[in-house]
Tab-separated table of C-alpha atoms in Angstrom:
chain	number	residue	atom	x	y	z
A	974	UNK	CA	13.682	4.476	24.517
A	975	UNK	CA	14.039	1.119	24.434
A	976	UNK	CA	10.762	0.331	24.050
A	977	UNK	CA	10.890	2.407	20.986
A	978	UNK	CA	13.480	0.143	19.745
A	979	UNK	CA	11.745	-2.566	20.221
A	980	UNK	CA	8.590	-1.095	18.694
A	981	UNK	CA	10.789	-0.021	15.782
A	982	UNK	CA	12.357	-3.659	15.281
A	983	UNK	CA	9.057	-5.182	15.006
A	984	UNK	CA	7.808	-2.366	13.011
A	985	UNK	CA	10.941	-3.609	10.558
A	986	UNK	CA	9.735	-6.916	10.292
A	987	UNK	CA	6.322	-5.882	9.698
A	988	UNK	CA	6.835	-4.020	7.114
A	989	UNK	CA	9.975	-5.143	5.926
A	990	UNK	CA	11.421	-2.892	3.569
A	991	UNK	CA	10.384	0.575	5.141
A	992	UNK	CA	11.625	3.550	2.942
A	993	UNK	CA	13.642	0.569	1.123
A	994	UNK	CA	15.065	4.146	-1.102
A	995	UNK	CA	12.347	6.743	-0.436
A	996	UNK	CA	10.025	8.788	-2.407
A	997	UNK	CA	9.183	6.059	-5.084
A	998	UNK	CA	12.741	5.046	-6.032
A	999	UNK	CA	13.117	1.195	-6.467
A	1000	UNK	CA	9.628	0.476	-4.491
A	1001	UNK	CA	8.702	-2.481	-5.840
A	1002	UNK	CA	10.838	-6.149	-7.110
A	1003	UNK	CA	8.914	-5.546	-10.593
A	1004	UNK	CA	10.249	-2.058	-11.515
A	1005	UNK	CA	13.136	-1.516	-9.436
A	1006	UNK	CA	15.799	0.353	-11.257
A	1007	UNK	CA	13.825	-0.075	-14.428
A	1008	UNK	CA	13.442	2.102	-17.091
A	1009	UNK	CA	9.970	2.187	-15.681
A	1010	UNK	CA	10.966	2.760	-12.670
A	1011	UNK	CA	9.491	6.442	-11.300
A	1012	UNK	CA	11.359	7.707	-8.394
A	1013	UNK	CA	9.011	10.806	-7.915
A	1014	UNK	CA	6.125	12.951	-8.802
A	1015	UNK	CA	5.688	16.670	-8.752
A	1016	UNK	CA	2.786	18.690	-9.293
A	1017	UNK	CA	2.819	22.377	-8.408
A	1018	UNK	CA	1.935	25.909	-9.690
A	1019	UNK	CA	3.911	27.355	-11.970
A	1020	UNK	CA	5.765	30.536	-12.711
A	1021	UNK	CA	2.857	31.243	-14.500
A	1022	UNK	CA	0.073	30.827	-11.510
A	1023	UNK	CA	-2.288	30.125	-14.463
A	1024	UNK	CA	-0.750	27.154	-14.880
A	1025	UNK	CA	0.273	23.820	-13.292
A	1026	UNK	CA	3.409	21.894	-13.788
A	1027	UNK	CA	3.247	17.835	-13.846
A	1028	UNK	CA	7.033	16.340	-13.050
A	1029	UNK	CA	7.965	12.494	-13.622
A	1030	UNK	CA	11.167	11.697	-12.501
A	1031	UNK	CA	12.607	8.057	-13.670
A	1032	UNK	CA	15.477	6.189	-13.724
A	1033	UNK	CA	16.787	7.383	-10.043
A	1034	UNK	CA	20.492	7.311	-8.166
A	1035	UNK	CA	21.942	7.625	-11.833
A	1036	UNK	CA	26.032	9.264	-11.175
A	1037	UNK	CA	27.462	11.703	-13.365
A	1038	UNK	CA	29.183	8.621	-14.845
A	1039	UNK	CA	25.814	6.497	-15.777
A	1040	UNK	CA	23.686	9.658	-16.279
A	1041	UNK	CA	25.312	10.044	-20.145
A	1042	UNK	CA	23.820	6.603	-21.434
A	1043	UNK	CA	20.664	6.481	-19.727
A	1044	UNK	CA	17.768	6.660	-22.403
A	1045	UNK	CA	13.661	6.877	-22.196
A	1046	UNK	CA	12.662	3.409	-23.191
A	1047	UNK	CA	10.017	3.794	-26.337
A	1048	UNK	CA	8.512	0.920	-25.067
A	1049	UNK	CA	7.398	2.751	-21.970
A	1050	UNK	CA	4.211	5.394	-21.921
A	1051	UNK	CA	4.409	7.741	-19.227
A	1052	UNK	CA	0.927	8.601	-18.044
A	1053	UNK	CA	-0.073	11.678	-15.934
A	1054	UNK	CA	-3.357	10.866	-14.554
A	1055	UNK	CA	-5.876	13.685	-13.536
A	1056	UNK	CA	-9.503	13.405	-11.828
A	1057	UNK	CA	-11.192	16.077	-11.881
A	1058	UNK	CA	-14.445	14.739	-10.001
A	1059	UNK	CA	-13.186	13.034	-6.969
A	1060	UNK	CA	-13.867	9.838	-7.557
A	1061	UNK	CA	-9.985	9.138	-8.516
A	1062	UNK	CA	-10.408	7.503	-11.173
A	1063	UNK	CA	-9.053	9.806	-14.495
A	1064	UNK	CA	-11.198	12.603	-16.192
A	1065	UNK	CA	-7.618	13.382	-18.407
A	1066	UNK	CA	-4.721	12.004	-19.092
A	1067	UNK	CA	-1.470	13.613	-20.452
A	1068	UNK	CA	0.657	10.978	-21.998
A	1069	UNK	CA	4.676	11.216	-23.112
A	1070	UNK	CA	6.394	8.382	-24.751
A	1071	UNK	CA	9.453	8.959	-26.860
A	1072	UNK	CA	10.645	8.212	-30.500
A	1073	UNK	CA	13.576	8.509	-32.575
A	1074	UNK	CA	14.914	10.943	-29.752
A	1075	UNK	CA	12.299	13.344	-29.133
A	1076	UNK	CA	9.035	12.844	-26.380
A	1077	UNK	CA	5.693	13.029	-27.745
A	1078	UNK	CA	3.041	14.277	-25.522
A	1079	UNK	CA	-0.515	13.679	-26.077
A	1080	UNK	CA	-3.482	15.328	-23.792
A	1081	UNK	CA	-5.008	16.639	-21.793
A	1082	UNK	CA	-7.469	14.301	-23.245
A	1083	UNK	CA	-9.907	11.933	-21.971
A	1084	UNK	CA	-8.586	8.570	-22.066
A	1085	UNK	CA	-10.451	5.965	-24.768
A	1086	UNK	CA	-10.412	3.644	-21.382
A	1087	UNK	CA	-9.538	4.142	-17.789
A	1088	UNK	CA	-7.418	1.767	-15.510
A	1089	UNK	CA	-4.420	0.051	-16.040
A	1090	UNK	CA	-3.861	-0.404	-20.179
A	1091	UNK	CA	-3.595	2.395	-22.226
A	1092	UNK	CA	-3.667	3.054	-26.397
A	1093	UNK	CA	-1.866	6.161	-26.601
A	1094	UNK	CA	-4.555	8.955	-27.546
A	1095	UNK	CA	-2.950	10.259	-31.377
A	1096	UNK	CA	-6.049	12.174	-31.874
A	1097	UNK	CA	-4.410	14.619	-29.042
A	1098	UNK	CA	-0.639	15.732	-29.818
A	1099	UNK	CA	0.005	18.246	-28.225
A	1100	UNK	CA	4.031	18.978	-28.401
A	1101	UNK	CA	6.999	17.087	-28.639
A	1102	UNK	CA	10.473	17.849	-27.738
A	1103	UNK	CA	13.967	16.486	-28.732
A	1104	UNK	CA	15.251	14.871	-25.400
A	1105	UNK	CA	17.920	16.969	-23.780
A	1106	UNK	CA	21.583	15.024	-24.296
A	1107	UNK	CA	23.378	15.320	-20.515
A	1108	UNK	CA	25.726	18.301	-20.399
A	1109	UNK	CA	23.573	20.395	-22.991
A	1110	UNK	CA	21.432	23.484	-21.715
A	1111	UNK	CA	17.783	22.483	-21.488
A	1112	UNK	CA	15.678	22.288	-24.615
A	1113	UNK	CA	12.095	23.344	-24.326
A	1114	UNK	CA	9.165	23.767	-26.489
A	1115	UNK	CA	6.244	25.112	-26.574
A	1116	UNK	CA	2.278	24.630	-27.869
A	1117	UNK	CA	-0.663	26.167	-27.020
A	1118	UNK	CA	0.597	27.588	-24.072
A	1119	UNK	CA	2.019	24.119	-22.772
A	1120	UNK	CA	6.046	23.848	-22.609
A	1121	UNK	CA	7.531	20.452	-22.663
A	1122	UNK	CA	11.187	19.252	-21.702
A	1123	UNK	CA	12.177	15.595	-21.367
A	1124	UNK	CA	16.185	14.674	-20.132
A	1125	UNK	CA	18.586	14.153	-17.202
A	1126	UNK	CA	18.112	16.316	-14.591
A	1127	UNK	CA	19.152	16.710	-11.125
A	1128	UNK	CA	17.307	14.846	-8.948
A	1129	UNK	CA	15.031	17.022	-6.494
A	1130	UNK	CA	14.328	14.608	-3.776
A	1131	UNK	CA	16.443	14.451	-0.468
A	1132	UNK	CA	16.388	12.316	2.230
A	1133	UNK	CA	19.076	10.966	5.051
A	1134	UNK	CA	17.839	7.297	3.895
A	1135	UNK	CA	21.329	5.652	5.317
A	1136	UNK	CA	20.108	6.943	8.915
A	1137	UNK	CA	16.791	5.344	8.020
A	1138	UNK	CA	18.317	2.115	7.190
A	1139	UNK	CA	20.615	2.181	10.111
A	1140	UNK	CA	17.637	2.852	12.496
A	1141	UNK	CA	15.597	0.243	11.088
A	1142	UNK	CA	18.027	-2.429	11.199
A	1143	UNK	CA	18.564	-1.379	15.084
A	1144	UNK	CA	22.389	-0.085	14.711
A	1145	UNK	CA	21.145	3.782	15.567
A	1146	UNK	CA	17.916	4.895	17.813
A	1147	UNK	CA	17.748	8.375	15.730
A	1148	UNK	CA	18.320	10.760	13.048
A	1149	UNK	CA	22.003	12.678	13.316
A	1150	UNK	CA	21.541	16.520	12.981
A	1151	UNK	CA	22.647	17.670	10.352
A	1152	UNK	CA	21.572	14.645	8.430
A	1153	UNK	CA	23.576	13.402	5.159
A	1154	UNK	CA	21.289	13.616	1.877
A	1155	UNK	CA	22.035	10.011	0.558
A	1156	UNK	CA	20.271	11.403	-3.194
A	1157	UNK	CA	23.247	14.422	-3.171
A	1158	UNK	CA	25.227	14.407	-6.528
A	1159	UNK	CA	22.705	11.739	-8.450
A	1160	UNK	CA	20.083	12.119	-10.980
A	1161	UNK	CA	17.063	11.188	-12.635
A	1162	UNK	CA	15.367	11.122	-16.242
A	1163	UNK	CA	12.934	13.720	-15.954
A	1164	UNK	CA	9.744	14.429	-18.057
A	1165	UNK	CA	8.105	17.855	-16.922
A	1166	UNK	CA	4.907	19.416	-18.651
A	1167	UNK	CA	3.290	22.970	-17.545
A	1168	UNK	CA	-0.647	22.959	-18.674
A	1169	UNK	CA	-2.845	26.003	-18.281
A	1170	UNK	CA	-5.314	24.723	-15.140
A	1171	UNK	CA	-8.028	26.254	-17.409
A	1172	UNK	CA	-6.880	22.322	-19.603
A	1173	UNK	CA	-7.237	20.008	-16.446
A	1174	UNK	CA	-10.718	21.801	-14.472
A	1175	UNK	CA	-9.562	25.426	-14.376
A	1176	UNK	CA	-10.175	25.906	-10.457
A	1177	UNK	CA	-10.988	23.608	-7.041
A	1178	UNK	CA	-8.652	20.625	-5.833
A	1179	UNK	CA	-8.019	17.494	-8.445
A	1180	UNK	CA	-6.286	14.081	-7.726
A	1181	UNK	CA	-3.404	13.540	-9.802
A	1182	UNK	CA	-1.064	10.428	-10.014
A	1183	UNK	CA	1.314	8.940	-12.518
A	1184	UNK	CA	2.077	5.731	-14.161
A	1185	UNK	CA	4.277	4.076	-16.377
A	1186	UNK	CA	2.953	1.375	-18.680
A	1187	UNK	CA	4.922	-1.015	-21.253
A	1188	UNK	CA	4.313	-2.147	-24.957
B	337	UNK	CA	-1.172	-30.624	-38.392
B	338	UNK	CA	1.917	-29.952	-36.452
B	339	UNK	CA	3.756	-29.890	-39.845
B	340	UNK	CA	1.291	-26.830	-41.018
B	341	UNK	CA	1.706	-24.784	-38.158
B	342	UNK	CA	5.306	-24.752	-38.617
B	343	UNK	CA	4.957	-23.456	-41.855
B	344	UNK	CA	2.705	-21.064	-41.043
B	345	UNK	CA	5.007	-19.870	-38.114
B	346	UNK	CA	7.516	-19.915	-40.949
B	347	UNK	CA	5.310	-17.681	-43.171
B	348	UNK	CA	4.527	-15.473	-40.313
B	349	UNK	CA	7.945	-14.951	-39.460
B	350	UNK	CA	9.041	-14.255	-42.953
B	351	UNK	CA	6.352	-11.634	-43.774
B	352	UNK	CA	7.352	-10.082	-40.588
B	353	UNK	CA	10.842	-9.648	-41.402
B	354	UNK	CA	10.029	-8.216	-44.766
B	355	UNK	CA	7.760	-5.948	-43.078
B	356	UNK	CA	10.266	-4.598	-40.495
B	357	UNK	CA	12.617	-4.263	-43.967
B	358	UNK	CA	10.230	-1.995	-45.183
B	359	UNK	CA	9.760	0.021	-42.376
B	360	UNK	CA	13.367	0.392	-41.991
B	361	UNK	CA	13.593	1.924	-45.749
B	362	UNK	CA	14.504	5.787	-45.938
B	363	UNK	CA	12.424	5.577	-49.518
B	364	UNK	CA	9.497	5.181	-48.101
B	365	UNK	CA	8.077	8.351	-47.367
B	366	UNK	CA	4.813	6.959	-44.719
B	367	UNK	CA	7.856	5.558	-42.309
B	368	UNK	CA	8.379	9.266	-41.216
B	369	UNK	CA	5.448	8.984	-38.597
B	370	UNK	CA	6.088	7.370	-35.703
B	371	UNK	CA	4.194	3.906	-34.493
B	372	UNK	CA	2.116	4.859	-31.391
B	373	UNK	CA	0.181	1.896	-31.932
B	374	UNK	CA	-0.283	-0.835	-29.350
B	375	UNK	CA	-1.799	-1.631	-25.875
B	376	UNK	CA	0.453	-0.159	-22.900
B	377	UNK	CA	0.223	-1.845	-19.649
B	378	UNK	CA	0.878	-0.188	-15.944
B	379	UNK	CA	4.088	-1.414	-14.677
B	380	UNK	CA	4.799	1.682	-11.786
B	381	UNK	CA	2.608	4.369	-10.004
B	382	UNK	CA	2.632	6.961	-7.865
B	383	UNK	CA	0.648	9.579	-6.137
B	384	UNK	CA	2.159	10.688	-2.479
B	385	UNK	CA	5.632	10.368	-1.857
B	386	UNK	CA	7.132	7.523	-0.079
B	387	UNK	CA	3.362	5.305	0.106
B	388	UNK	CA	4.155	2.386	-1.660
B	389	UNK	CA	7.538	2.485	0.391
B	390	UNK	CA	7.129	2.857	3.703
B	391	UNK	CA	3.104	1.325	3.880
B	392	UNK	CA	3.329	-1.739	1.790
B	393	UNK	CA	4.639	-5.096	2.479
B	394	UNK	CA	7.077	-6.546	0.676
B	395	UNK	CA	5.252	-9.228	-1.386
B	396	UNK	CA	2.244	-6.488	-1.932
B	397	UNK	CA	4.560	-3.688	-3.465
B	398	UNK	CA	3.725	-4.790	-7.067
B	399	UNK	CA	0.073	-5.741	-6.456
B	400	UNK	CA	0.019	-2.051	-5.555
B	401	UNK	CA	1.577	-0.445	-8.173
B	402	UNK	CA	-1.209	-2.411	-10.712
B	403	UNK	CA	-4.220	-1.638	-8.283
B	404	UNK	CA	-5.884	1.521	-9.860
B	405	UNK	CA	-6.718	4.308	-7.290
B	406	UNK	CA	-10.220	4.164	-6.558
B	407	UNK	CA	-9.459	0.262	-5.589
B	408	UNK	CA	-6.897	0.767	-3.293
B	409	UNK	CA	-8.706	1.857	0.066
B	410	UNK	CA	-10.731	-1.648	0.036
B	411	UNK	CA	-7.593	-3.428	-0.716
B	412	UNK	CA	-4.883	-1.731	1.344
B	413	UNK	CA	-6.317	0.132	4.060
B	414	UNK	CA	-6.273	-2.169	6.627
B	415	UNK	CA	-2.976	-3.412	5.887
B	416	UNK	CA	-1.392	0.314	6.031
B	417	UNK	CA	-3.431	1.129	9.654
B	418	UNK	CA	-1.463	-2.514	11.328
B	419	UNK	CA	1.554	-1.334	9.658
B	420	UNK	CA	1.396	2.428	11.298
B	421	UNK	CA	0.609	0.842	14.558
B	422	UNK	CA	3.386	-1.597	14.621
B	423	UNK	CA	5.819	1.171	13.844
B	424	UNK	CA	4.751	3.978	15.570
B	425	UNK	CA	4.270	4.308	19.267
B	426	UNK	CA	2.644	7.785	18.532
B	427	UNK	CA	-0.998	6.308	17.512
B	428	UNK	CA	-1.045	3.882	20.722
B	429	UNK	CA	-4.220	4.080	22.800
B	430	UNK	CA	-6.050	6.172	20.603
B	431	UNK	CA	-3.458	8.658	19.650
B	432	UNK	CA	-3.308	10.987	16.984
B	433	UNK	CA	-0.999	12.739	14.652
B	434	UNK	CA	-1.111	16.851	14.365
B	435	UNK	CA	-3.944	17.129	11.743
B	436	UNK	CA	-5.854	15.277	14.482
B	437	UNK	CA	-6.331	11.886	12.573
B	438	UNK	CA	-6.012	8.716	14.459
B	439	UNK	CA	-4.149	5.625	12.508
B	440	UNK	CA	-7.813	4.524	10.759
B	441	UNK	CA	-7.845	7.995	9.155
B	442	UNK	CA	-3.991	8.729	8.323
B	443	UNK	CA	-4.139	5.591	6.643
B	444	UNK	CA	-7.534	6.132	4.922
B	445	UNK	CA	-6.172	8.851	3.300
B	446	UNK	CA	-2.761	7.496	2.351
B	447	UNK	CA	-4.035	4.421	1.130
B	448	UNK	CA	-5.577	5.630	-1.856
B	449	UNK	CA	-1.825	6.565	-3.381
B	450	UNK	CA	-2.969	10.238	-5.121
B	451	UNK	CA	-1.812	13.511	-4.836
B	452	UNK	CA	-4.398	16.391	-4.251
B	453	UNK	CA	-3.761	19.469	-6.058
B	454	UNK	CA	-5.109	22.853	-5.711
B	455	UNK	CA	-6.113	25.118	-8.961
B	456	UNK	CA	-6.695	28.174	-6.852
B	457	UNK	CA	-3.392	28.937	-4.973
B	458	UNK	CA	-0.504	27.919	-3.279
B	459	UNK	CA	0.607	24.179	-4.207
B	460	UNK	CA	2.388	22.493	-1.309
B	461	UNK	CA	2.691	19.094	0.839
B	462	UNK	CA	2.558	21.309	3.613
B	463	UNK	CA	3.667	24.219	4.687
B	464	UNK	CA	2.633	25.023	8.379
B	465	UNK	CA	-0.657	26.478	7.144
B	466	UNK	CA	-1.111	24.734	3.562
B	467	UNK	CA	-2.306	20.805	3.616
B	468	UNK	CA	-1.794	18.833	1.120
B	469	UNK	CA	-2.760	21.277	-1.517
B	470	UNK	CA	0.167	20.282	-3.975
B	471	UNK	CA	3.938	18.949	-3.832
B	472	UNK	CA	6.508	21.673	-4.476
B	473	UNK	CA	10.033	20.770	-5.560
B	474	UNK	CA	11.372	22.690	-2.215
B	475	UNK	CA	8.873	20.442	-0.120
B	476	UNK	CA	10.601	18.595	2.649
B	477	UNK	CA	8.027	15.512	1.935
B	478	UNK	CA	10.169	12.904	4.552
B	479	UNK	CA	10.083	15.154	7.165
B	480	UNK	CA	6.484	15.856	6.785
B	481	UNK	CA	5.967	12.312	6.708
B	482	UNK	CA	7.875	11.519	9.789
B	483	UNK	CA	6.184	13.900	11.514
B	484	UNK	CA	2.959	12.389	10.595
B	485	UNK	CA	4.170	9.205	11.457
B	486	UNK	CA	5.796	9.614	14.238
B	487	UNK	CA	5.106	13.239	15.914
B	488	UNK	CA	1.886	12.930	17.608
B	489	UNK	CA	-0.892	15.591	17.942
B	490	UNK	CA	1.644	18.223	18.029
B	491	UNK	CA	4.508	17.049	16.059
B	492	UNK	CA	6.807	16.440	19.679
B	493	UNK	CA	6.888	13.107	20.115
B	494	UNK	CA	9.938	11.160	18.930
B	495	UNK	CA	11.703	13.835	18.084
B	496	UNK	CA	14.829	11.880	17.042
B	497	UNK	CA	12.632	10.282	14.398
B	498	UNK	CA	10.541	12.590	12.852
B	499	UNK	CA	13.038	14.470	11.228
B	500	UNK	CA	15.636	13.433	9.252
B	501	UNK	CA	17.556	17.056	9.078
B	502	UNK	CA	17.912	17.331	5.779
B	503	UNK	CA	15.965	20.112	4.873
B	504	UNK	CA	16.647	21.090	1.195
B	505	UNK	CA	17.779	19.676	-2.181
B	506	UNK	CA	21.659	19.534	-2.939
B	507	UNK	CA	21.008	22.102	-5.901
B	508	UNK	CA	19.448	25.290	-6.134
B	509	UNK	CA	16.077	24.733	-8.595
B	510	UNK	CA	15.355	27.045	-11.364
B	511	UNK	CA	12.677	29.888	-10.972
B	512	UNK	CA	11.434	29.209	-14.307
B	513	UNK	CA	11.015	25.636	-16.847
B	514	UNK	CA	12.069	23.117	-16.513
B	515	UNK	CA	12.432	24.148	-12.854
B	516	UNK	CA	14.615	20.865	-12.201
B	517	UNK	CA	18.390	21.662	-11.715
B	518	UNK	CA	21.059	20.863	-13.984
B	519	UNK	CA	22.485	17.358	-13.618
B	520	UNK	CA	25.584	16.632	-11.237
């Protein structure tokens, strides 16, 4: 065991800021608690099994308090990337950036250029959506058998991250069961979109990945 | 010279105030559709949970986040694999984690930061049976992770660390859209 330790301290040093707050949240100096900051990214089959559902989460550890004034900054895209030919770089892209209090969402389209700057593709609206103001039921539309929503939600991810920390910094040599879910009671600024798969390759395995990118 | 550029700043400055007047003005009926004009550039990224988090150094977090996809094996791989090995005893001397990859291959396939997804079935980051065919709200990603990371080739090594034992989301998600529960 205390070899582990010691293989864990140097590990610590190595790498520095292991699980520095997990999943995505704050994971990098230029983003961190940004309003390009994504915390997490969901992709799953929906109620629907014809379809697929693509969730950005932004924004995280937000409390009840902070959750009312946090806004969608319409200076940053939100870009769900899809390949569709292994090669991971995108065949599609679905794109949501928001104005005037609603999200726009363009795609599934294929991008004018791949990589890391983006136009945003106005040849392909798909739906928009007035954001969802925090303590109001979710609004939802829907367009061409896509739905859209765009608000505060919950946030889905959990993780005993202050038993990490404590580990990592030496002061504990495990996890405590039951752990304590340091993301309980906070959330994020969520953008979800369900897409018929039949949109984004209809059937096999695709690589999908998200960005946000700034005007 | 120095003189005329001032001006022109001047100009420029004053025909772009006017201009943002006009945009501003209820009257004019073209300022109902939105500007989506403009060149957006990557700030953040993410694929798998936790990659950029736990794999990358410090100073290479934001060189990650701005590497596209299909660049990131070359540039990261070998990084993530001395990473794994200096914090997990479980891939010493050849050692493996349960899917049977050694530290080369774990980190081959988290270094290129994507998520697979599956069209034809069940979507999930794992699932006892399921691998990597999705990532379901319900998913207990961390544990998975620490398992991976720390488990060995049959997920019982380390057992204080490869589970954090928190095995489910503080609120109950929604069967139907948005999915996502209701903020605290």
């Amino acid at each position: 065991m205390k070899k582990l330790k010691t293989v864990l301290g140097i590990g610590a040093i190595a790498v520095a800021s292991f699980f520095i707050i997990a999943a995505d949240h704050i994971d990098a100096p230029a983003v961190a608690g940004g309003n390009s900051d994504i915390t997490d990214f969901y992709a799953f089959q929906g109620q629907n099994e014809d379809n697929l559902v693509f969730v950005a989460n932004l924004q995280g550890l937000l409390s009840p308090s902070t959750t009312g004034s946090a806004t969608f900054n319409e200076n940053v895209l939100v870009e769900f990337n899809i390949d569709t030919d292994q090669d991971n770089i995108e065949d599609l892209v679905i794109q949501a950036v928001p104005r005037n209090g609603k999200m726009y969402f363009f795609g599934p389209i294929a991008p004018a250029q791949t990589g890391l700057n983006s136009m945003i593709q106005t040849n392909a609206l798909t739906g928009e959506v007035d954001i969802t103001a925090y303590g109001s039921a979710p609004v939802i539309t829907t367009n061409g058998g896509m739905s859209f929503f765009a608000g505060p939600r919950d946030d889905p991810f959990f993780m005993d991250f202050a038993q990490f920390s404590e580990i990592i910094a030496g002061n504990a040599t495990g996890f405590n069961s039951p752990g304590a879910d340091t993301f309980a009671g906070t959330n994020v600024m969520s953008i979800v979109v369900e897409v018929p798969k039949s949109m984004i390759g209809g059937s096999g395995t695709i690589n999908t990945w998200v960005e946000s990118k700034r005007k | 010279m120095m003189k005329n550029i001032k001006i022109l700043a001047l100009v420029l400055t004053v025909s772009l105030m006017t201009f943002n007047c006009s945009k501003d003005d209820d009257n004019n009926v073209k300022s109902n559709a939105p500007d989506f004009s403009g060149t957006y550039v990557q700030e953040d990224q993410m694929g798998r949970p936790a990659v950029n988090t736990v794999f990358v150094a410090s100073a290479d977090k934001d060189t990650y986040n701005i590497t596209t996809p299909s660049s990131q094996n070359a540039a990261f791989q070998s990084k993530f694999e001395a990473n794994l090995l200096a914090l997990s005893p479980a891939y010493a001397n050849g050692g493996t984690n349960a899917l049977g990859q050694d530290a080369a291959t774990f980190t081959g396939l988290l270094a290129t930061d994507v998520l697979n997804v599956s069209l034809d079935g069940k979507t999930t980051f794992f699932d006892g049976e399921n691998v990597l065919t999705g990532r379901a709200l319900a998913d207990d990603v961390i544990t998975v992770e620490l398992l991976l990371i720390f488990g060995g080739e049959d997920f019982s090594e380390n057992p204080g660390l490869s589970n954090d034992n928190v095995d489910a989301n503080d609120k109950t998600f929604l069967t139907s859209f948005p999915y996502l529960a209701s903020p605290h």
